[in-house]
PDB file of C-alpha atoms in Angstrom:
ATOM      1  CA  MET A   1      75.842  67.095 123.598  1.00  0.00           C
ATOM      2  CA  SER A   2      72.367  68.687 124.917  1.00  0.00           C
ATOM      3  CA  PRO A   3      69.029  67.837 123.630  1.00  0.00           C
ATOM      4  CA  ARG A   4      68.650  71.951 123.760  1.00  0.00           C
ATOM      5  CA  ARG A   5      69.113  74.185 121.460  1.00  0.00           C
ATOM      6  CA  VAL A   6      69.561  76.558 123.349  1.00  0.00           C
ATOM      7  CA  ARG A   7      71.514  76.147 126.764  1.00  0.00           C
ATOM      8  CA  ALA A   8      69.634  77.123 129.448  1.00  0.00           C
ATOM      9  CA  GLU A   9      72.451  79.388 131.609  1.00  0.00           C
ATOM     10  CA  SER A  10      73.087  81.138 128.142  1.00  0.00           C
ATOM     11  CA  ASP A  11      69.223  80.868 127.412  1.00  0.00           C
ATOM     12  CA  ALA A  12      68.369  85.391 126.571  1.00  0.00           C
ATOM     13  CA  VAL A  13      64.518  84.481 126.783  1.00  0.00           C
ATOM     14  CA  GLY A  14      65.177  83.227 130.679  1.00  0.00           C
ATOM     15  CA  ARG A  15      62.756  80.185 129.813  1.00  0.00           C
ATOM     16  CA  GLN A  16      62.578  77.805 132.470  1.00  0.00           C
ATOM     17  CA  GLU A  17      61.621  74.191 132.302  1.00  0.00           C
ATOM     18  CA  LEU A  18      58.764  73.423 134.183  1.00  0.00           C
ATOM     19  CA  PRO A  19      58.270  69.898 135.207  1.00  0.00           C
ATOM     20  CA  LEU A  20      55.091  67.724 135.045  1.00  0.00           C
ATOM     21  CA  ARG A  21      54.091  64.000 135.328  1.00  0.00           C
ATOM     22  CA  ILE A  22      51.531  62.248 133.413  1.00  0.00           C
ATOM     23  CA  SER A  23      50.044  58.665 133.819  1.00  0.00           C
ATOM     24  CA  VAL A  24      50.949  56.262 130.711  1.00  0.00           C
ATOM     25  CA  ASP A  25      48.862  52.714 131.346  1.00  0.00           C
ATOM     26  CA  GLY A  26      49.037  53.136 135.351  1.00  0.00           C
ATOM     27  CA  GLU A  27      53.216  53.795 135.301  1.00  0.00           C
ATOM     28  CA  PRO A  28      53.705  57.914 135.954  1.00  0.00           C
ATOM     29  CA  VAL A  29      56.095  59.187 133.080  1.00  0.00           C
ATOM     30  CA  ASP A  30      57.642  62.558 133.355  1.00  0.00           C
ATOM     31  CA  GLY A  31      58.050  65.078 131.199  1.00  0.00           C
ATOM     32  CA  ILE A  32      58.309  68.978 130.451  1.00  0.00           C
ATOM     33  CA  ALA A  33      55.984  71.547 130.314  1.00  0.00           C
ATOM     34  CA  GLY A  34      55.140  72.367 126.357  1.00  0.00           C
ATOM     35  CA  GLN A  35      55.767  69.022 125.114  1.00  0.00           C
ATOM     36  CA  THR A  36      53.471  66.970 123.280  1.00  0.00           C
ATOM     37  CA  ILE A  37      52.491  63.737 124.680  1.00  0.00           C
ATOM     38  CA  ALA A  38      54.508  61.894 122.400  1.00  0.00           C
ATOM     39  CA  GLY A  39      57.131  63.940 122.945  1.00  0.00           C
ATOM     40  CA  VAL A  40      56.884  62.880 126.785  1.00  0.00           C
ATOM     41  CA  LEU A  41      57.035  59.159 125.645  1.00  0.00           C
ATOM     42  CA  LEU A  42      59.736  59.236 122.932  1.00  0.00           C
ATOM     43  CA  ALA A  43      61.685  61.036 126.134  1.00  0.00           C
ATOM     44  CA  SER A  44      60.740  58.372 128.623  1.00  0.00           C
ATOM     45  CA  GLY A  45      62.190  55.291 125.625  1.00  0.00           C
ATOM     46  CA  ARG A  46      59.078  54.374 124.736  1.00  0.00           C
ATOM     47  CA  LEU A  47      58.862  54.217 120.683  1.00  0.00           C
ATOM     48  CA  ALA A  48      55.617  52.551 119.930  1.00  0.00           C
ATOM     49  CA  TRP A  49      52.465  52.563 122.139  1.00  0.00           C
ATOM     50  CA  ARG A  50      50.025  50.819 120.422  1.00  0.00           C
ATOM     51  CA  ARG A  51      49.621  48.092 118.018  1.00  0.00           C
ATOM     52  CA  GLY A  52      47.949  48.341 114.790  1.00  0.00           C
ATOM     53  CA  ARG A  53      44.978  45.538 113.487  1.00  0.00           C
ATOM     54  CA  SER A  54      48.397  43.366 111.532  1.00  0.00           C
ATOM     55  CA  GLY A  55      49.653  43.767 114.711  1.00  0.00           C
ATOM     56  CA  ALA A  56      52.824  46.040 114.307  1.00  0.00           C
ATOM     57  CA  PRO A  57      54.013  48.566 116.753  1.00  0.00           C
ATOM     58  CA  ARG A  58      52.914  52.087 115.955  1.00  0.00           C
ATOM     59  CA  GLY A  59      53.879  55.227 117.850  1.00  0.00           C
ATOM     60  CA  VAL A  60      55.195  58.334 115.930  1.00  0.00           C
ATOM     61  CA  PHE A  61      55.615  58.400 112.648  1.00  0.00           C
ATOM     62  CA  CYS A  62      54.689  61.574 110.913  1.00  0.00           C
ATOM     63  CA  GLY A  63      54.669  63.515 113.924  1.00  0.00           C
ATOM     64  CA  ILE A  64      52.316  66.841 112.404  1.00  0.00           C
ATOM     65  CA  GLY A  65      48.933  64.684 112.689  1.00  0.00           C
ATOM     66  CA  VAL A  66      48.472  62.918 109.218  1.00  0.00           C
ATOM     67  CA  CYS A  67      49.120  59.417 109.923  1.00  0.00           C
ATOM     68  CA  PHE A  68      46.742  58.730 112.894  1.00  0.00           C
ATOM     69  CA  ASP A  69      49.741  56.561 113.982  1.00  0.00           C
ATOM     70  CA  CYS A  70      50.197  57.461 117.481  1.00  0.00           C
ATOM     71  CA  LEU A  71      46.802  57.517 118.841  1.00  0.00           C
ATOM     72  CA  VAL A  72      45.626  57.107 122.437  1.00  0.00           C
ATOM     73  CA  THR A  73      43.173  57.686 125.284  1.00  0.00           C
ATOM     74  CA  VAL A  74      43.277  61.088 127.177  1.00  0.00           C
ATOM     75  CA  GLY A  75      41.136  60.769 130.345  1.00  0.00           C
ATOM     76  CA  GLY A  76      38.439  58.678 128.576  1.00  0.00           C
ATOM     77  CA  GLU A  77      38.990  60.482 125.253  1.00  0.00           C
ATOM     78  CA  ARG A  78      39.893  58.125 122.508  1.00  0.00           C
ATOM     79  CA  ASP A  79      41.727  58.504 119.283  1.00  0.00           C
ATOM     80  CA  VAL A  80      43.694  61.310 120.542  1.00  0.00           C
ATOM     81  CA  ARG A  81      46.932  62.301 118.262  1.00  0.00           C
ATOM     82  CA  ALA A  82      49.686  61.783 121.081  1.00  0.00           C
ATOM     83  CA  CYS A  83      51.795  64.427 118.651  1.00  0.00           C
ATOM     84  CA  ARG A  84      49.417  67.124 118.114  1.00  0.00           C
ATOM     85  CA  ARG A  85      47.563  67.211 121.767  1.00  0.00           C
ATOM     86  CA  ARG A  86      50.010  68.744 124.897  1.00  0.00           C
ATOM     87  CA  ALA A  87      50.411  67.077 127.636  1.00  0.00           C
ATOM     88  CA  HIS A  88      49.094  68.487 131.016  1.00  0.00           C
ATOM     89  CA  ASP A  89      50.633  67.606 134.801  1.00  0.00           C
ATOM     90  CA  GLY A  90      47.743  65.007 135.679  1.00  0.00           C
ATOM     91  CA  ASP A  91      47.154  63.827 131.927  1.00  0.00           C
ATOM     92  CA  VAL A  92      45.840  60.025 132.302  1.00  0.00           C
ATOM     93  CA  VAL A  93      46.725  58.356 129.077  1.00  0.00           C
ATOM     94  CA  THR A  94      46.096  55.145 127.785  1.00  0.00           C
ATOM     95  CA  THR A  95      47.323  53.350 125.183  1.00  0.00           C
ATOM     96  CA  GLN A  96      44.795  51.618 122.530  1.00  0.00           C
ATOM     97  CA  ASP A  97      44.891  47.918 120.159  1.00  0.00           C
ATOM     98  CA  ARG A  98      43.666  48.355 116.877  1.00  0.00           C
ATOM     99  CA  GLN A  99      43.774  44.882 117.019  1.00  0.00           C
ATOM    100  CA  PRO A 100      40.420  43.167 115.364  1.00  0.00           C
ATOM    101  CA  GLU A 101      38.585  41.739 118.509  1.00  0.00           C
ATOM    102  CA  ALA A 102      38.161  37.666 118.646  1.00  0.00           C
ATOM    103  CA  GLY A 103      35.262  36.070 117.159  1.00  0.00           C
ATOM    104  CA  ARG A 104      34.555  39.795 116.070  1.00  0.00           C
ATOM    105  CA  ALA A 105      32.450  38.987 111.954  1.00  0.00           C
ATOM    106  CA  THR A 106      34.305  40.838 109.265  1.00  0.00           C
ATOM    107  CA  GLY A 107      31.854  43.446 107.966  1.00  0.00           C
ATOM    108  CA  PRO A 108      32.695  44.929 104.850  1.00  0.00           C
ATOM    109  CA  THR A 109      34.139  47.725 106.675  1.00  0.00           C
ATOM    110  CA  GLU A 110      36.725  45.908 106.663  1.00  0.00           C
ATOM    111  CA  ARG A 111      37.254  43.813 103.467  1.00  0.00           C
ATOM    112  CA  LYS A 112      40.516  43.774 102.226  1.00  0.00           C
ATOM    113  CA  HIS A 113      41.178  45.119  98.956  1.00  0.00           C
ATOM    114  CA  PRO A 114      41.877  42.639  95.821  1.00  0.00           C
ATOM    115  CA  GLY A 115      45.294  42.950  94.002  1.00  0.00           C
ATOM    116  CA  LEU A 116      47.183  45.563  97.084  1.00  0.00           C
ATOM    117  CA  PRO A 117      50.620  43.786  97.822  1.00  0.00           C
ATOM    118  CA  GLY A 118      51.092  42.144 101.114  1.00  0.00           C
ATOM    119  CA  GLU A 119      47.074  41.320 101.319  1.00  0.00           C
ATOM    120  CA  GLU A 120      47.965  37.759 101.605  1.00  0.00           C
ATOM    121  CA  ASP A 121      50.121  38.500 104.842  1.00  0.00           C
ATOM    122  CA  ARG A 122      47.153  40.485 106.577  1.00  0.00           C
TER     123      ARG A 122
END
């Protein structure tokens, strides 16, 4: 089975797949023009590319830009949603973590809400 819905040889529109290459954490990753950064990463076999504050792996969750689980840095711009940004040939992508920094004081924005299930495990 092909990942394409319409096989290239029978495509009446005549679409052509234009290859592109991005760099992810210094490693080249190949994709096709029109794919999102998340699409390029998923097609290369990466299911997760960052870790949340709990240490759990994160990648694409919603795929429509609502959940912020797929955040990456693109060309120095932090917090880019990989599911919303189209990949461009030569993009430099860096994965990012949301784990708290060692020795950082817990402030009011990091306080846990009392009574939420599983809070004692975090």
